[in-house]
CSV table of C-alpha atoms in Angstrom, one decimal:
chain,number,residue,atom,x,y,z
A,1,UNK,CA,11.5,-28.8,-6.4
A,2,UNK,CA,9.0,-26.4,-4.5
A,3,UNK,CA,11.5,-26.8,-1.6
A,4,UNK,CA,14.2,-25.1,-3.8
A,5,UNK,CA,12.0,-22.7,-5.4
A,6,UNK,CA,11.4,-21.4,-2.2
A,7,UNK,CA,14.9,-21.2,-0.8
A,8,UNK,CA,15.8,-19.4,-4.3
A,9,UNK,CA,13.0,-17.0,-3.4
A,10,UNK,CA,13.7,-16.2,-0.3
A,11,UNK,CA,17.4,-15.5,-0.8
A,12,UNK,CA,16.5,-13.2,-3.7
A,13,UNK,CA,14.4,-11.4,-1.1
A,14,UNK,CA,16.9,-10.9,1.5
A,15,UNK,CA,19.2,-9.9,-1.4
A,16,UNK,CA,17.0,-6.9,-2.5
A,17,UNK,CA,16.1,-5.9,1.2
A,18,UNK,CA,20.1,-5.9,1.1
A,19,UNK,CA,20.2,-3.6,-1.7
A,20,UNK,CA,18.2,-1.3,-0.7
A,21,UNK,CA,19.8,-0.7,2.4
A,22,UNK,CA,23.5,-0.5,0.8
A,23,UNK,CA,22.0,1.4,-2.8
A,24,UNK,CA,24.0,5.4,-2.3
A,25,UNK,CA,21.5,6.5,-4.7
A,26,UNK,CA,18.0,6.7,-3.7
A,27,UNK,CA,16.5,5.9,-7.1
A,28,UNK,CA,18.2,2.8,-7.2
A,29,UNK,CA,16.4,2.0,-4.2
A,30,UNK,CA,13.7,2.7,-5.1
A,31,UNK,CA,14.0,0.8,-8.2
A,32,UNK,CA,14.8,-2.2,-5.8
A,33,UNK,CA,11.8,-1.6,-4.0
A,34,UNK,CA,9.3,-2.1,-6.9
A,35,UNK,CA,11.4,-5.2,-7.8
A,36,UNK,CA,10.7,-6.4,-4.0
A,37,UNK,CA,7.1,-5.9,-4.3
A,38,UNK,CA,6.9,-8.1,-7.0
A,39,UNK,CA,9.1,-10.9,-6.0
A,40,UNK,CA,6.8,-10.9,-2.3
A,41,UNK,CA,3.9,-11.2,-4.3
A,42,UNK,CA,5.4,-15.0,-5.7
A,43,UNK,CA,6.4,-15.4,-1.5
A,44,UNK,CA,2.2,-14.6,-1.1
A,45,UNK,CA,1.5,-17.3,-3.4
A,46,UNK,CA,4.3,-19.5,-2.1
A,47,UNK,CA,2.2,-19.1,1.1
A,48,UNK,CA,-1.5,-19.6,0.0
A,49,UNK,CA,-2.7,-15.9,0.2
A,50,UNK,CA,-3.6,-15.1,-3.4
A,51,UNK,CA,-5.7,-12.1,-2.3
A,52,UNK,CA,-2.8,-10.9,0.0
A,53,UNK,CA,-0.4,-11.3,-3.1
A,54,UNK,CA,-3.1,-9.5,-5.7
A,55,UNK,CA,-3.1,-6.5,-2.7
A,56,UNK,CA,0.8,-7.0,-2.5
A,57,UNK,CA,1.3,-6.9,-6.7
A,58,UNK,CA,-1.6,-3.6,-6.3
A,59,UNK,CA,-1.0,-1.3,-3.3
A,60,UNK,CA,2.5,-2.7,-1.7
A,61,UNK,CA,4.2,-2.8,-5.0
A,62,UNK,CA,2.3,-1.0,-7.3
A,63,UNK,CA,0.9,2.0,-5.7
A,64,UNK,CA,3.5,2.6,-3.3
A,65,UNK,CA,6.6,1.8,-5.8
A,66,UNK,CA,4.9,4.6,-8.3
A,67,UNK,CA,4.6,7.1,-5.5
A,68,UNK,CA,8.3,6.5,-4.1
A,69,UNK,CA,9.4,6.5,-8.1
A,70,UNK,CA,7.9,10.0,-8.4
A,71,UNK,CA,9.1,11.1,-4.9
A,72,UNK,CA,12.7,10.5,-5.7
A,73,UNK,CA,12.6,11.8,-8.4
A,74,UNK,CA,11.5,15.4,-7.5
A,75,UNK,CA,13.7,15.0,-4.1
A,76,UNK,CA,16.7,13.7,-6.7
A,77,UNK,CA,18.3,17.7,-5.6
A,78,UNK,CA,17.6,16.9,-2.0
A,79,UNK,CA,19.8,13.6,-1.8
A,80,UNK,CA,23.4,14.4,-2.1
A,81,UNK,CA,23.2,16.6,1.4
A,82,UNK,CA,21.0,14.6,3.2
A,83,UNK,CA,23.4,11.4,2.0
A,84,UNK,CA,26.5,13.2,3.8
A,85,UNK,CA,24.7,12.9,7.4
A,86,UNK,CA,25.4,9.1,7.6
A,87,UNK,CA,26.2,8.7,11.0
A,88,UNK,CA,29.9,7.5,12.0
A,89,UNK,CA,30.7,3.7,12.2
A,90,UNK,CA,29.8,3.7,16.5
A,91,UNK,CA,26.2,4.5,15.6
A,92,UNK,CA,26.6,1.7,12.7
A,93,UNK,CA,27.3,-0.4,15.1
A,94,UNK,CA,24.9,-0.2,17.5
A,95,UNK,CA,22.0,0.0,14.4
A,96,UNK,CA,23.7,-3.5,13.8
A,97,UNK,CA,23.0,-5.0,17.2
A,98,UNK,CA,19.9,-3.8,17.9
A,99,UNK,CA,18.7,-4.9,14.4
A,100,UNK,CA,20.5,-8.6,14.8
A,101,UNK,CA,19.2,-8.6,18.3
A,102,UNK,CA,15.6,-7.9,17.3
A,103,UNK,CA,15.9,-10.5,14.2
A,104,UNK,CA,17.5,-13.1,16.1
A,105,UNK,CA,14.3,-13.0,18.6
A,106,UNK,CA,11.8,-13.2,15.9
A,107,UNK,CA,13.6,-15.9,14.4
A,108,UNK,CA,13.1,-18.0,18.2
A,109,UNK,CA,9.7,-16.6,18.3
A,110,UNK,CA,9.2,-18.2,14.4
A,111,UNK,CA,11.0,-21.8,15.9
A,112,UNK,CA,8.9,-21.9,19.0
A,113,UNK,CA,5.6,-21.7,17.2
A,114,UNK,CA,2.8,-23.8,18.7
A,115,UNK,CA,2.0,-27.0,17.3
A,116,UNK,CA,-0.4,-28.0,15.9
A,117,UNK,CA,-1.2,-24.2,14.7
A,118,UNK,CA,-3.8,-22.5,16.3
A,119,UNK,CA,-6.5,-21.3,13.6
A,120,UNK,CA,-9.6,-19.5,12.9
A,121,UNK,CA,-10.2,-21.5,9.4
A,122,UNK,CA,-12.7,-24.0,10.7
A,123,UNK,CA,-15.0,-21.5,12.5
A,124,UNK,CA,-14.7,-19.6,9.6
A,125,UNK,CA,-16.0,-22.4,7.4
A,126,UNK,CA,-18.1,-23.3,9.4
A,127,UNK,CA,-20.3,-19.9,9.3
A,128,UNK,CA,-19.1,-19.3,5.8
A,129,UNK,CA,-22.6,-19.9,4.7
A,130,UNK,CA,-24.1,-17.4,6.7
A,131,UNK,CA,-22.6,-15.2,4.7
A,132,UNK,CA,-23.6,-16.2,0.9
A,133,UNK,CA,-20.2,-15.3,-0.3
A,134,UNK,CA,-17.5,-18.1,-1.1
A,135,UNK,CA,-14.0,-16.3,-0.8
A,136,UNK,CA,-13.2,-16.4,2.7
A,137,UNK,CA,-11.4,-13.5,2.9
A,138,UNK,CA,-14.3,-11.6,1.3
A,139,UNK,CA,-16.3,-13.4,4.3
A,140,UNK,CA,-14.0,-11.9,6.4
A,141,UNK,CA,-13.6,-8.7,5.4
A,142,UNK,CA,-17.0,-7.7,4.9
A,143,UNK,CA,-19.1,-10.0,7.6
A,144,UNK,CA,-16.9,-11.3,10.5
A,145,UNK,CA,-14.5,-8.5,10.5
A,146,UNK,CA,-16.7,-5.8,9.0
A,147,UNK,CA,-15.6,-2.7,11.6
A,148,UNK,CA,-12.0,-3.5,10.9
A,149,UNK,CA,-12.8,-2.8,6.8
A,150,UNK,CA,-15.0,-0.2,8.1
A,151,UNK,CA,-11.7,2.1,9.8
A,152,UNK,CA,-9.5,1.0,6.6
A,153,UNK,CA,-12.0,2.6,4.1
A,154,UNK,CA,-11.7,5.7,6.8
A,155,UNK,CA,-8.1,5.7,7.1
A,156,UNK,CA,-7.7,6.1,3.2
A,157,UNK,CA,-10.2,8.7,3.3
A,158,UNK,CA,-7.9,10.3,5.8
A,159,UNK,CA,-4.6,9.4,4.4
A,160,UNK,CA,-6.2,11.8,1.3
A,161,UNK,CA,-7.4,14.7,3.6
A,162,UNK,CA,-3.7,14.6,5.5
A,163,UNK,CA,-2.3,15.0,2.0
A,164,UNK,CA,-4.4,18.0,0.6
A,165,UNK,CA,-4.3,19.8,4.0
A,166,UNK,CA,-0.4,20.3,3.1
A,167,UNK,CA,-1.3,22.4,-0.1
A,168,UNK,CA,-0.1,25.9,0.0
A,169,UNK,CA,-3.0,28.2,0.5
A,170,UNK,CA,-3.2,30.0,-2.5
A,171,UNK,CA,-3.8,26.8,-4.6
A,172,UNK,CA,-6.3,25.1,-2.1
A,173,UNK,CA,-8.8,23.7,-3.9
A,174,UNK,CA,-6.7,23.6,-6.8
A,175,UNK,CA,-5.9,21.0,-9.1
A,176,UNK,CA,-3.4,17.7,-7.4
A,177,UNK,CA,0.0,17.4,-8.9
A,178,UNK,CA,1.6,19.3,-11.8
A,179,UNK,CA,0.2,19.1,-15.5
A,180,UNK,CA,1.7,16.6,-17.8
A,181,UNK,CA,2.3,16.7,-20.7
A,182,UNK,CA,3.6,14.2,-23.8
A,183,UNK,CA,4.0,13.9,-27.1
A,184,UNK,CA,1.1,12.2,-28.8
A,185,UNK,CA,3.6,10.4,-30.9
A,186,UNK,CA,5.4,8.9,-27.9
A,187,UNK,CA,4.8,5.4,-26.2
A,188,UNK,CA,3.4,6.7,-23.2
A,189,UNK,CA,0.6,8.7,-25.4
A,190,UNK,CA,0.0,5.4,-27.2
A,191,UNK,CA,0.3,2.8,-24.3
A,192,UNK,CA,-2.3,5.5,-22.1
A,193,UNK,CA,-4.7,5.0,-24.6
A,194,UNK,CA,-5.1,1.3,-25.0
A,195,UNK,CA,-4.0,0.1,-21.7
A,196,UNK,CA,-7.1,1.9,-19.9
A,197,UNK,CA,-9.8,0.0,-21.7
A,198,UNK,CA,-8.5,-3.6,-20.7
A,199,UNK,CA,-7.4,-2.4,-17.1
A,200,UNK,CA,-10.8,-1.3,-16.7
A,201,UNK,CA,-12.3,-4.6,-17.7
A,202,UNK,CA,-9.5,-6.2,-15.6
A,203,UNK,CA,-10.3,-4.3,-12.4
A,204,UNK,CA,-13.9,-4.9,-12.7
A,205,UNK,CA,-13.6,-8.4,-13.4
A,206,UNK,CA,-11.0,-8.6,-10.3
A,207,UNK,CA,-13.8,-6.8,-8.0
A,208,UNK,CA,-16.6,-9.1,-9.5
A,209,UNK,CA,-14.9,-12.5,-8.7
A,210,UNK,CA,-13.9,-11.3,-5.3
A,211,UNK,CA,-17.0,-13.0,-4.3
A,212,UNK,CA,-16.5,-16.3,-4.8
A,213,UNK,CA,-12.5,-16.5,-5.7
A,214,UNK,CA,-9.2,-14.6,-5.3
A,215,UNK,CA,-9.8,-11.1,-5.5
A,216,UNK,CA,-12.0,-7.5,-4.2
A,217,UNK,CA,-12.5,-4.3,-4.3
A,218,UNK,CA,-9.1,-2.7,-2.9
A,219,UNK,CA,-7.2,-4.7,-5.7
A,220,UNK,CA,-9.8,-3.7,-8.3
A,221,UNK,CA,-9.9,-0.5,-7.6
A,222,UNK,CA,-6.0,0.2,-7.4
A,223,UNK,CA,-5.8,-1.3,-11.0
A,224,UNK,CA,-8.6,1.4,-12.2
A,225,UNK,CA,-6.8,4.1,-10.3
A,226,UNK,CA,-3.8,3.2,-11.7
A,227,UNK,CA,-5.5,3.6,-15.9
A,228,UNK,CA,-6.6,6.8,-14.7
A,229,UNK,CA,-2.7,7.9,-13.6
A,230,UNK,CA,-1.6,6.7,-16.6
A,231,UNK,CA,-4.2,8.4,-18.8
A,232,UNK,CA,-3.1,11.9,-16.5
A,233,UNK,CA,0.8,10.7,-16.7
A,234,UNK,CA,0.5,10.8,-20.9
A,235,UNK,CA,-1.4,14.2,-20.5
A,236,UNK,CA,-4.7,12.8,-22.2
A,237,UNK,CA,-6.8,13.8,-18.9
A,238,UNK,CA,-6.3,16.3,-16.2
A,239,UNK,CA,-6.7,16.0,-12.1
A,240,UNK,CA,-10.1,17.3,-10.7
A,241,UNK,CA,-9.7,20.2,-8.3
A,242,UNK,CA,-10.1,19.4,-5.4
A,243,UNK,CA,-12.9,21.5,-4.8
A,244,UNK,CA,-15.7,20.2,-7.0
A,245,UNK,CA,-18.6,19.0,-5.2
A,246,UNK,CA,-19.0,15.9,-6.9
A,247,UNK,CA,-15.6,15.0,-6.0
A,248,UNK,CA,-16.1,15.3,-2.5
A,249,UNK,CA,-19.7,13.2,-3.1
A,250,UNK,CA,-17.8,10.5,-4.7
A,251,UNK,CA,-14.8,10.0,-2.3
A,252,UNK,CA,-17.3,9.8,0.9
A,253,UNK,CA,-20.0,7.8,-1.1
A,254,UNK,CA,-18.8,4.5,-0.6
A,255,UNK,CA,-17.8,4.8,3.2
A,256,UNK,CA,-21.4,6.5,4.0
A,257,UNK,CA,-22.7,3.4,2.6
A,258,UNK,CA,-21.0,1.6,4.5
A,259,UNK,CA,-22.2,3.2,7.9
A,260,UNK,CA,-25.9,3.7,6.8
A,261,UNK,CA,-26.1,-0.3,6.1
A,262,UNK,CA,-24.2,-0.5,9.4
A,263,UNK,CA,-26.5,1.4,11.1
A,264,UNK,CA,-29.5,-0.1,9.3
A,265,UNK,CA,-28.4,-3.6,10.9
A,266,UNK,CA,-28.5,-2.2,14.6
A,267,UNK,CA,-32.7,-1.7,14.0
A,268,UNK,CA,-32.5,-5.3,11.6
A,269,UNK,CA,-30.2,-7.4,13.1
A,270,UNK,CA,-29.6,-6.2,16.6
A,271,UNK,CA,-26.1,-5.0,16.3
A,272,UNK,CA,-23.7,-2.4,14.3
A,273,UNK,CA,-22.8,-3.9,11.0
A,274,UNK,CA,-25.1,-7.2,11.7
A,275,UNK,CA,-26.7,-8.3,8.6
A,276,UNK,CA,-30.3,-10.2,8.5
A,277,UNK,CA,-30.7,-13.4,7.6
A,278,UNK,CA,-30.8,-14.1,4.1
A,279,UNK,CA,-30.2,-10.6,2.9
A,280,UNK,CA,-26.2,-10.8,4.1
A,281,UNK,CA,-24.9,-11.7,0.5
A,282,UNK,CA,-27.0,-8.8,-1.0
A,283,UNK,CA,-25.8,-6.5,1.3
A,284,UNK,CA,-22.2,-7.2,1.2
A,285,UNK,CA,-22.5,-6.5,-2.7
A,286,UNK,CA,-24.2,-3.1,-2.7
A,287,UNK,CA,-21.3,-2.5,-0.1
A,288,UNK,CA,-18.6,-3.3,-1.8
A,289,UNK,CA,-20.2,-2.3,-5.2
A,290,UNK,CA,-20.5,1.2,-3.4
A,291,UNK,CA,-17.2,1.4,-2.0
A,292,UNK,CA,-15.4,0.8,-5.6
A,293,UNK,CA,-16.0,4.3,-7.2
A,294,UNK,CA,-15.1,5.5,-4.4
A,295,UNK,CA,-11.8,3.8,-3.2
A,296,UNK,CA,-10.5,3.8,-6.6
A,297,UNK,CA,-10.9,8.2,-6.2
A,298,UNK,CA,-9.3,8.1,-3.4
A,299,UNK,CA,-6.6,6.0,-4.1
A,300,UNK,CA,-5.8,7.7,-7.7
A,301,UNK,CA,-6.3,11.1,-6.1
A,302,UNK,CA,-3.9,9.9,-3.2
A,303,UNK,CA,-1.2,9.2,-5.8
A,304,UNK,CA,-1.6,12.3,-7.8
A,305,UNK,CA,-0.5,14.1,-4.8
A,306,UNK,CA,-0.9,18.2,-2.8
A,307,UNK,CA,-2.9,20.4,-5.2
A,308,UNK,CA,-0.3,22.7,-6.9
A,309,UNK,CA,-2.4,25.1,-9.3
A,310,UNK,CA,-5.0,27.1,-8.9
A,311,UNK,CA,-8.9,25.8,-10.1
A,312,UNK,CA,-8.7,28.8,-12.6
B,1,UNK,CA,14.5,-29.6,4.8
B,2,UNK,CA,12.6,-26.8,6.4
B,3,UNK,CA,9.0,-26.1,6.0
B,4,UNK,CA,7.7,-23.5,4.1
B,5,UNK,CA,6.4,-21.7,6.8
B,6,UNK,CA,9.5,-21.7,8.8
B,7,UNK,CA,12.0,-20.7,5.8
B,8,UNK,CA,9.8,-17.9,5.2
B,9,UNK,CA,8.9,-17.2,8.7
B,10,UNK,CA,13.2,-16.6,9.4
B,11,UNK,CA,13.2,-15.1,5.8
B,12,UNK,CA,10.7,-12.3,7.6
B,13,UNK,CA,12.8,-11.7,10.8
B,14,UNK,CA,15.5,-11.0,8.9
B,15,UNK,CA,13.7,-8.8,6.9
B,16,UNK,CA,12.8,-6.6,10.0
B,17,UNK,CA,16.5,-7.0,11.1
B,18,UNK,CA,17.3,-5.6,7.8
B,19,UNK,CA,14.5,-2.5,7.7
B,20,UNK,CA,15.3,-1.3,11.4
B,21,UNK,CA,19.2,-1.0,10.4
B,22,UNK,CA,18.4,0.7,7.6
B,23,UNK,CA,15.9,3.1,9.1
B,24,UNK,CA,18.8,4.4,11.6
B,25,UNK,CA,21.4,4.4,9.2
B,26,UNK,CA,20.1,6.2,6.0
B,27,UNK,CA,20.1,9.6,7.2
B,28,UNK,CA,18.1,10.4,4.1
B,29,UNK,CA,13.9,10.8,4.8
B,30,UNK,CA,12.6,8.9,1.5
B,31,UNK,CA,15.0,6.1,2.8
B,32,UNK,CA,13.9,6.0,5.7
B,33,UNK,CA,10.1,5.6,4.2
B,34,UNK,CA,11.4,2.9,2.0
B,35,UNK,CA,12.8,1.1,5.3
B,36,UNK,CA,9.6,1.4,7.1
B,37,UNK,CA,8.2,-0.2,4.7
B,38,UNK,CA,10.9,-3.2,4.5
B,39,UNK,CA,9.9,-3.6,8.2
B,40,UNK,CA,6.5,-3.6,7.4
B,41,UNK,CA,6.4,-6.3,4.9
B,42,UNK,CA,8.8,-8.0,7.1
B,43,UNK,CA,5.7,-8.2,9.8
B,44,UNK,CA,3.3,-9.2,7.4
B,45,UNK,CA,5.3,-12.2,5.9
B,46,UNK,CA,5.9,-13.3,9.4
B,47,UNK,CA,2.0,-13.1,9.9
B,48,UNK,CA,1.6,-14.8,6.7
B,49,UNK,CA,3.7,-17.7,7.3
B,50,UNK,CA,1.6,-17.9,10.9
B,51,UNK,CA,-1.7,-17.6,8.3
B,52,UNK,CA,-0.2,-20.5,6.0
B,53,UNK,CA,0.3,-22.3,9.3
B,54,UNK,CA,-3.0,-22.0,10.3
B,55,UNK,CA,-3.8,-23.7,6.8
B,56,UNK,CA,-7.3,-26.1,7.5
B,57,UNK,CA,-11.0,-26.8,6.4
B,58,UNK,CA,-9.9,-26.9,3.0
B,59,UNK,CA,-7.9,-23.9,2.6
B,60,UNK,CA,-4.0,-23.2,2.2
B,61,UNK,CA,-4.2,-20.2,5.0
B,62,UNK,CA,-6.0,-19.4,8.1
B,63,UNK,CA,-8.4,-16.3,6.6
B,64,UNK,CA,-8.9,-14.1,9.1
B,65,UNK,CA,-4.9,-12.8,9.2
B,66,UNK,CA,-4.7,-13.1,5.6
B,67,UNK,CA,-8.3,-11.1,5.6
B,68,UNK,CA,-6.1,-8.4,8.5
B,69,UNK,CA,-2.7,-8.4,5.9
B,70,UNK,CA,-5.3,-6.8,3.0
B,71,UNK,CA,-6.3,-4.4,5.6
B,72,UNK,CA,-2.5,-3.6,6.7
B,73,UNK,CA,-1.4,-3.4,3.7
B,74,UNK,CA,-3.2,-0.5,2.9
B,75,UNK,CA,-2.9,1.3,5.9
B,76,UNK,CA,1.0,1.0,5.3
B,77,UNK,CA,0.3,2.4,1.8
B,78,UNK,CA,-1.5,5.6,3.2
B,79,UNK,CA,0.9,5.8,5.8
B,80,UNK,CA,3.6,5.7,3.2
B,81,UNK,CA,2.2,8.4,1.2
B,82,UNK,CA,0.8,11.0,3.8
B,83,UNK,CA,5.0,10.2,5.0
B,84,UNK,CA,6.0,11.5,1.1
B,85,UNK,CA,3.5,14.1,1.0
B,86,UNK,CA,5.3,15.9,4.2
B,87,UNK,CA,8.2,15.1,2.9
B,88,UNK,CA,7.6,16.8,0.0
B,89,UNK,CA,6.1,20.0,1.4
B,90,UNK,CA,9.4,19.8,3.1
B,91,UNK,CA,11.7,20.2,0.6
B,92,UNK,CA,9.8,22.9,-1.2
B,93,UNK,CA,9.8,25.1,2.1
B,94,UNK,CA,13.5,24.8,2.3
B,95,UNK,CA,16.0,23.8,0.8
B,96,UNK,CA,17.7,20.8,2.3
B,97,UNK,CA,15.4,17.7,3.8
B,98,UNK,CA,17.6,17.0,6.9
B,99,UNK,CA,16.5,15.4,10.4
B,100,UNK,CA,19.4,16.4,12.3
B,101,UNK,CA,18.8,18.2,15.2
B,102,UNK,CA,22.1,20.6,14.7
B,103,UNK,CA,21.5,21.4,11.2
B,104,UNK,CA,22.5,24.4,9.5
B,105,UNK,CA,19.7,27.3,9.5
B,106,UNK,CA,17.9,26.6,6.3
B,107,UNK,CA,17.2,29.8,4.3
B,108,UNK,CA,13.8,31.7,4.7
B,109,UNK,CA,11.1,30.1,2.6
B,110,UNK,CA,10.6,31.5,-0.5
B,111,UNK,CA,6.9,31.7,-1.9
B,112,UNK,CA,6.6,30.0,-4.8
């Protein structure tokens, strides 16, 4: 039964990566896209990563299928011109082998795996307690693997600068996308005023239980970012300018956290990002309770894109 | 009957197979985004499947690469939207969004 399931899956997959390779419109891709995001969010769970498939259903789906939704559609006037560039069938051709080459290695590479697996699960279990927390991944991310969750928080921060840098100079500091507007009457008026309550209790809840179970801050904070789009999308609120000072505050905030608790443990602990005995649990909470305002800024602000008008 | 790591192991290397072609072919930029990221969840399924492999004390998957996925994941979602934003900024500085290397002169830039 499983066995099927996950035959059936992976065939409906291949059949979208298919699509959107073959798709001559761009927002039919795209379309396929979000649909893929979805169905490899079952394949996480089919595979025992419930936090990868809540980060897959958030940011790889979500997130990135929104942005690409809104990209073709202001590039829709772009497409017809660029589409006329295909290259001629001897290019094709080599695209083909190279890509069935390169596939056909991984798929020896994915037969030759070792046996038994190697794995990190039982030293991980075995200093799980160390730690205080009881979602491994959590562990992970925030103890054992702290300098790697460390960059990512500063790689978003930069992926936001790298966007607002492109703004125009007239409007920089100006406000992020354009201004939208609905009717108050329509479904998108009404659906941007009761989904934000519940997505807010949902994204806290999914940062709170991160902890012990299946979730964190990243996924919580995409699904708060995402009310707050919604709430701009139906015209109820308004981006920031960029400018404002407690903006900038509340997008470095989390990350300077972060460092200062790194730094704290070098003097506690004896190295960067060390925590002391009995205190680790503690500390990864004021952490990751520091970093959520703060990632789910700079991921909303990511999405609503180069500043386009003026402060005023 | 294959394992579930293997069926979604191949599953993944096709994916990648699939991704690359499309990232030469589609001469258009926001398809070429869309294929880097077919590649890239082409990588992370394969890492996955290694992950679920790696299944032990307890747990369905190895944590620490499920624990690195999170992280890629979201550095492929940045990457993905600093790629759009220059897209973007692109096509409102001239008119067509082409890569070629002999395309026609685009028209002067018009401020906005």
């Amino acid at each position: 039964m499983s066995e099927a399931l996950n035959a059936g899956l992976a065939l409906f997959v291949l059949a979208l990566a298919a699509w959107m390779v073959v798709a001559r419109d761009t927002f039919a891709a795209v379309v396929g896209f979000v649909a893929y995001g979805l169905l490899l969010t079952l394949v996480w769970v089919q595979l025992h990563g419930v936090d990868v498939a809540l980060t897959e259903g958030a940011i790889g789906g979500g997130l990135t299928g929104a942005m690409l939704v809104a990209a073709a559609a202001r590039l829709r006037r772009t497409e017809a011109a660029a589409r006329a560039e295909r290259p001629g069938w001897p290019t094709r051709a080599a695209a083909a082998l190279l890509a069935g080459g390169v596939t056909a290695a991984l798929a020896v590479a994915v037969l030759a795996l070792p046996v038994p697996a190697p794995s990190l699960a039982p030293e991980t279990a075995a200093n799980m307690g160390a730690t205080g927390v009881g979602n491994p991944i959590t562990g992970v991310l925030l103890a054992f693997r702290a300098v790697d969750t460390l960059l990512e928080t500063t790689v978003v921060l930069l992926a936001l600068i790298g966007v607002w840098s492109l703004a125009p100079d007239r409007v920089w500091g100006g406000r992020p996308g354009p201004r939208h507007r609905a009717d108050p009457n329509e479904t998108l008026a009404y659906l941007a005023r009761v989904l934000p309550p519940i997505g807010l209790v949902v994204g806290v809840y999914i940062f709170w239980v991160g902890a012990d179970l299946p979730g964190g801050k990243f996924q919580g904070a995409s699904i708060i970012a995402a009310m707050w789009l919604l709430a701009v999308m139906a015209g109820l609120s308004d981006a920031p300018p960029i400018s404002r000072g407690w903006l900038r505050l509340a997008l470095v905030g989390g990350p300077l956290v972060f460092i200062a608790i790194g730094a704290a443990g070098v003097a506690t602990a004896g190295a960067f990002l060390a925590y002391p005995d009995g205190l680790a649990k503690l500390l990864i909470k004021a952490i990751e309770w520091a970093l959520l305002p703060s990632l789910a800024l700079t991921l909303a602000l990511i999405l609503a894109g180069v500043p386009e008008r003026p402060a005023r | 009957m294959m394992d579930t790591a293997t069926l979604f192991g191949l599953c993944a290397a096709a994916l990648v197979g699939l991704g690359l072609y499309a990232f030469i072919v589609n001469p258009q930029p926001l398809r070429k985004i869309i294929a880097f990221n077919v590649i890239g969840s082409g990588v992370f399924v394969l890492v996955g499947a290694v992950a679920y492999r790696g299944g032990a004390a307890g747990w369905g998957g190895d944590p620490v690469p499920q624990a690195l996925l999170i992280t890629g994941l979201v550095v492929a979602f940045c990457a993905s939207a600093l790629a759009i934003a220059l897209l973007q900024r692109l096509a409102r500085e001239a008119e067509s969004v082409t890569l070629a290397s002999d395309a026609p002169a685009a028209p002067p830039a018009t401020p906005e």
